CSV table of C-alpha atoms in Angstrom, one decimal:
chain,number,residue,atom,x,y,z
P,1,MET,CA,102.9,137.3,120.5
P,2,LEU,CA,99.8,135.8,122.0
P,3,SER,CA,100.2,133.8,125.2
P,4,ALA,CA,98.2,130.9,123.5
P,5,GLY,CA,101.1,130.8,121.0
P,6,LEU,CA,99.1,129.3,118.1
P,7,PRO,CA,100.4,129.8,114.6
P,8,GLN,CA,98.0,131.6,112.3
P,9,GLY,CA,95.6,129.2,110.7
P,10,THR,CA,96.3,126.4,113.2
P,11,VAL,CA,92.8,126.3,114.7
P,12,PRO,CA,89.7,126.7,112.5
P,13,LYS,CA,86.7,128.5,113.8
P,14,LEU,CA,84.2,126.1,115.4
P,15,GLU,CA,80.9,125.8,113.7
P,16,ARG,CA,77.9,126.5,115.9
P,17,PRO,CA,75.7,123.4,115.4
P,18,GLY,CA,76.1,120.7,118.0
P,19,PRO,CA,77.2,120.8,121.7
P,20,LEU,CA,79.6,123.8,121.7
P,21,ARG,CA,80.9,123.0,125.1
P,22,GLU,CA,82.0,119.5,124.0
P,23,ARG,CA,83.5,120.8,120.7
P,24,VAL,CA,85.6,123.4,122.5
P,25,TYR,CA,86.8,120.8,125.0
P,26,GLU,CA,87.7,118.4,122.1
P,27,ALA,CA,89.5,121.2,120.2
P,28,LEU,CA,91.6,122.2,123.2
P,29,LEU,CA,92.4,118.6,124.1
P,30,GLU,CA,93.5,117.9,120.5
P,31,LEU,CA,95.8,121.0,120.6
P,32,ILE,CA,97.3,119.8,123.8
P,33,THR,CA,97.7,116.2,122.6
P,34,THR,CA,99.5,117.3,119.5
P,35,ARG,CA,101.6,119.8,121.5
P,36,ALA,CA,100.4,122.7,119.4
P,37,LEU,CA,99.7,123.9,123.0
P,38,ARG,CA,102.9,123.0,124.8
P,39,PRO,CA,103.4,121.6,128.3
P,40,GLY,CA,103.8,124.6,130.7
P,41,GLN,CA,102.2,127.0,128.3
P,42,HIS,CA,100.0,129.7,129.7
P,43,LEU,CA,96.4,129.4,128.5
P,44,VAL,CA,94.5,132.7,128.3
P,45,GLU,CA,90.7,132.3,128.1
P,46,SER,CA,90.2,135.4,125.9
P,47,GLU,CA,92.9,134.5,123.4
P,48,LEU,CA,91.7,130.9,123.1
P,49,ALA,CA,88.2,132.1,122.7
P,50,GLY,CA,89.4,134.3,119.9
P,51,HIS,CA,91.2,131.5,118.1
P,52,LEU,CA,88.2,129.3,118.3
P,53,GLY,CA,85.6,131.9,117.5
P,54,VAL,CA,83.6,131.4,120.7
P,55,SER,CA,82.8,133.3,123.9
P,56,ARG,CA,85.0,132.8,127.0
P,57,GLN,CA,82.3,130.7,128.9
P,58,PRO,CA,82.8,127.4,127.0
P,59,VAL,CA,86.5,127.9,127.1
P,60,ARG,CA,86.4,128.4,130.8
P,61,GLU,CA,84.3,125.2,131.2
P,62,ALA,CA,86.6,123.3,129.0
P,63,LEU,CA,89.7,124.3,131.0
P,64,GLN,CA,88.0,123.3,134.2
P,65,ARG,CA,87.2,119.9,132.8
P,66,LEU,CA,90.8,119.5,131.4
P,67,ASN,CA,92.1,120.4,134.9
P,68,THR,CA,90.0,117.7,136.4
P,69,GLU,CA,91.4,115.2,133.9
P,70,GLY,CA,95.0,116.3,134.5
P,71,TRP,CA,95.6,118.0,131.2
P,72,VAL,CA,95.6,121.5,132.6
P,73,ASP,CA,96.8,123.0,135.8
P,74,LEU,CA,94.7,125.9,137.3
P,75,ARG,CA,97.0,128.0,139.5
P,76,PRO,CA,95.5,130.5,141.9
P,77,ALA,CA,96.1,134.1,140.8
P,78,GLN,CA,98.1,132.9,137.8
P,79,GLY,CA,95.6,131.2,135.5
P,80,ALA,CA,95.6,128.0,133.5
P,81,PHE,CA,98.7,126.2,132.2
P,82,VAL,CA,99.1,123.1,130.1
P,83,HIS,CA,100.2,120.3,132.5
P,84,GLU,CA,103.8,119.4,132.5
P,85,PRO,CA,104.0,115.6,132.9
P,86,THR,CA,106.6,114.2,135.2
P,87,GLU,CA,108.9,111.4,134.2
P,88,SER,CA,107.1,109.2,136.7
P,89,GLU,CA,103.7,109.9,135.2
P,90,ALA,CA,105.0,109.1,131.7
P,91,ASP,CA,106.7,105.9,132.8
P,92,GLN,CA,103.6,104.6,134.7
P,93,LEU,CA,101.3,105.2,131.7
P,94,LEU,CA,103.7,103.8,129.1
P,95,SER,CA,104.2,100.7,131.2
P,96,VAL,CA,100.5,100.1,131.4
P,97,ARG,CA,100.4,100.7,127.6
P,98,THR,CA,102.9,97.9,127.1
P,99,LEU,CA,100.7,95.4,129.0
P,100,LEU,CA,97.6,96.4,127.0
P,101,GLU,CA,99.2,96.4,123.6
P,102,ALA,CA,101.1,93.2,124.1
P,103,GLU,CA,97.9,91.3,124.9
P,104,ALA,CA,96.2,93.0,122.0
P,105,ALA,CA,98.9,91.8,119.7
P,106,ARG,CA,98.5,88.2,120.9
P,107,LEU,CA,94.8,88.3,120.4
P,108,ALA,CA,95.2,89.9,117.0
P,109,ALA,CA,97.5,87.1,116.0
P,110,ALA,CA,94.9,84.6,117.1
P,111,ASN,CA,91.9,86.3,115.4
P,112,SER,CA,92.9,88.3,112.4
P,113,GLY,CA,92.0,87.5,108.9
P,114,LYS,CA,93.2,88.6,105.5
P,115,ALA,CA,91.2,92.0,105.6
P,116,GLY,CA,92.8,92.9,109.0
P,117,ILE,CA,96.3,92.2,107.8
P,118,GLU,CA,95.7,94.3,104.6
P,119,ALA,CA,94.5,97.1,106.8
P,120,LEU,CA,97.6,97.0,108.9
P,121,GLU,CA,99.8,96.9,105.8
P,122,THR,CA,98.0,100.0,104.4
P,123,LEU,CA,98.5,101.9,107.6
P,124,CYS,CA,102.1,100.8,107.8
P,125,ALA,CA,102.8,102.1,104.2
P,126,LYS,CA,101.1,105.4,105.1
P,127,GLY,CA,103.3,105.7,108.2
P,128,GLU,CA,106.5,104.9,106.3
P,129,GLN,CA,105.6,107.6,103.8
P,130,ALA,CA,105.0,110.1,106.5
P,131,VAL,CA,108.4,109.4,108.0
P,132,ALA,CA,110.0,109.8,104.5
P,133,ASP,CA,108.2,113.1,104.1
P,134,ASP,CA,109.3,114.2,107.6
P,135,ASP,CA,105.6,114.8,108.4
P,136,VAL,CA,105.7,114.3,112.1
P,137,ASP,CA,102.0,115.1,112.7
P,138,LEU,CA,100.9,112.5,110.2
P,139,ALA,CA,103.4,110.0,111.5
P,140,VAL,CA,102.0,110.4,115.0
P,141,ALA,CA,98.4,110.2,113.8
P,142,THR,CA,99.1,107.1,111.7
P,143,ASN,CA,100.9,105.4,114.5
P,144,ALA,CA,97.9,105.9,116.7
P,145,GLU,CA,95.7,104.5,113.9
P,146,PHE,CA,97.9,101.5,113.5
P,147,HIS,CA,97.8,100.6,117.2
P,148,ALA,CA,94.1,101.2,117.3
P,149,LYS,CA,93.6,98.7,114.4
P,150,VAL,CA,95.6,96.1,116.2
P,151,MET,CA,93.4,96.7,119.3
P,152,GLU,CA,90.3,96.3,117.1
P,153,LEU,CA,91.6,93.1,115.5
P,154,ALA,CA,92.1,91.7,119.0
P,155,GLY,CA,88.3,91.6,119.4
P,156,ASN,CA,88.3,92.2,123.1
P,157,LEU,CA,86.0,95.1,123.9
P,158,VAL,CA,87.1,95.5,127.5
P,159,LEU,CA,90.8,95.7,126.4
P,160,ALA,CA,89.8,98.2,123.7
P,161,GLU,CA,88.0,100.4,126.3
P,162,LEU,CA,91.0,100.4,128.6
P,163,ALA,CA,93.3,101.2,125.8
P,164,GLY,CA,91.1,104.1,124.7
P,165,GLN,CA,91.4,105.6,128.1
P,166,VAL,CA,95.2,106.0,127.6
P,167,ASP,CA,95.3,106.6,123.8
P,168,ARG,CA,95.4,110.4,124.0
P,169,ARG,CA,98.2,110.4,126.6
P,170,VAL,CA,100.2,107.9,124.5
P,171,ARG,CA,100.0,110.3,121.6
P,172,TRP,CA,101.0,113.1,123.9
P,173,TYR,CA,104.1,111.3,125.0
P,174,TYR,CA,104.9,109.9,121.6
P,175,THR,CA,104.8,113.2,119.7
P,176,PRO,CA,108.2,114.6,121.0
P,177,VAL,CA,110.0,111.3,120.1
P,178,ALA,CA,108.2,110.5,116.9
P,179,ARG,CA,111.0,111.9,114.7
P,180,GLN,CA,113.7,110.1,116.8
P,181,ARG,CA,111.8,106.8,116.6
P,182,GLY,CA,111.3,107.4,112.9
P,183,ARG,CA,111.8,104.6,110.5
P,184,GLN,CA,112.7,102.1,113.1
P,185,SER,CA,109.2,102.3,114.6
P,186,TRP,CA,107.7,101.2,111.3
P,187,ILE,CA,110.3,98.5,110.8
P,188,GLU,CA,109.0,97.1,114.1
P,189,HIS,CA,105.4,97.5,112.9
P,190,ARG,CA,106.3,95.4,109.8
P,191,GLU,CA,107.7,92.7,112.0
P,192,LEU,CA,104.5,92.7,114.0
P,193,ILE,CA,102.4,92.4,110.9
P,194,ALA,CA,104.4,89.4,109.9
P,195,ALA,CA,103.9,87.7,113.2
P,196,ILE,CA,100.1,88.4,113.2
P,197,SER,CA,99.9,87.1,109.6
P,198,ALA,CA,101.7,83.9,110.7
P,199,ARG,CA,99.3,83.6,113.6
P,200,ASP,CA,102.3,83.4,115.9
P,201,GLU,CA,100.8,84.6,119.2
P,202,LYS,CA,104.1,84.4,121.1
P,203,ARG,CA,106.1,86.2,118.6
P,204,ALA,CA,103.5,89.0,118.2
P,205,THR,CA,103.4,89.5,121.9
P,206,GLU,CA,107.2,89.7,122.1
P,207,ILE,CA,107.5,92.1,119.2
P,208,MET,CA,104.8,94.4,120.6
P,209,ARG,CA,106.2,94.4,124.1
P,210,ALA,CA,109.7,95.3,122.7
P,211,HIS,CA,108.2,97.9,120.4
P,212,THR,CA,106.3,99.7,123.2
P,213,GLU,CA,109.3,99.5,125.5
P,214,HIS,CA,111.5,101.1,122.9
P,215,THR,CA,109.1,104.1,122.8
P,216,ARG,CA,109.1,104.3,126.7
P,217,THR,CA,112.9,104.2,126.7
P,218,THR,CA,113.2,106.8,123.9
P,219,TYR,CA,110.8,109.1,125.8
P,220,HIS,CA,113.0,109.1,128.9
P,221,GLN,CA,116.1,109.6,126.8
P,222,ARG,CA,114.6,112.4,124.6
P,223,GLU,CA,116.2,115.8,124.3
P,224,GLN,CA,114.4,118.3,126.5
P,225,PRO,CA,113.1,121.4,124.6
């Protein structure tokens, strides 16, 4: 079994056009975010290069960048490993997320029109179906889309930029609890849509704050692999 531990067919070969260095970085970051590459997993340059269909150089550069950003730990004489987040790291980031998302919900309630509400309802239906199908990857991706749409509807570019900086890590922490949060998460999304549709800023803020806090609590109470 390869140290990289990727199932056959998980990673498509990268096409050559475009900045290869950036594409390798994005591919590895996505694999880490979705936990196809698990926290603590040993990352072997040659094996990752083989999976991605590239030389070892862009993989090495990507791992160095991921190390700088805190996604990968480079250990002397041992190699590269996917970072294992501490409970404190997760708690701090998810707490910040609550602040950002609660304000986004308030602004969305103040600013959203019919098209925005319909977009949220479409995403919610997609997420509910993913849960019904037990498609965790799709549920996680759709959850991120839903929250990004709320942020977009808020209409505050600075807030959106700050949220974008933590989006990947939110997905990283949400993935292991997505099945546990399951249907309840989308019930809370429905409640949020109703508050935004009613232009009830106070209610939207309260619902989003409670919603994100539920995720934070669930993360800390999750079953360890």
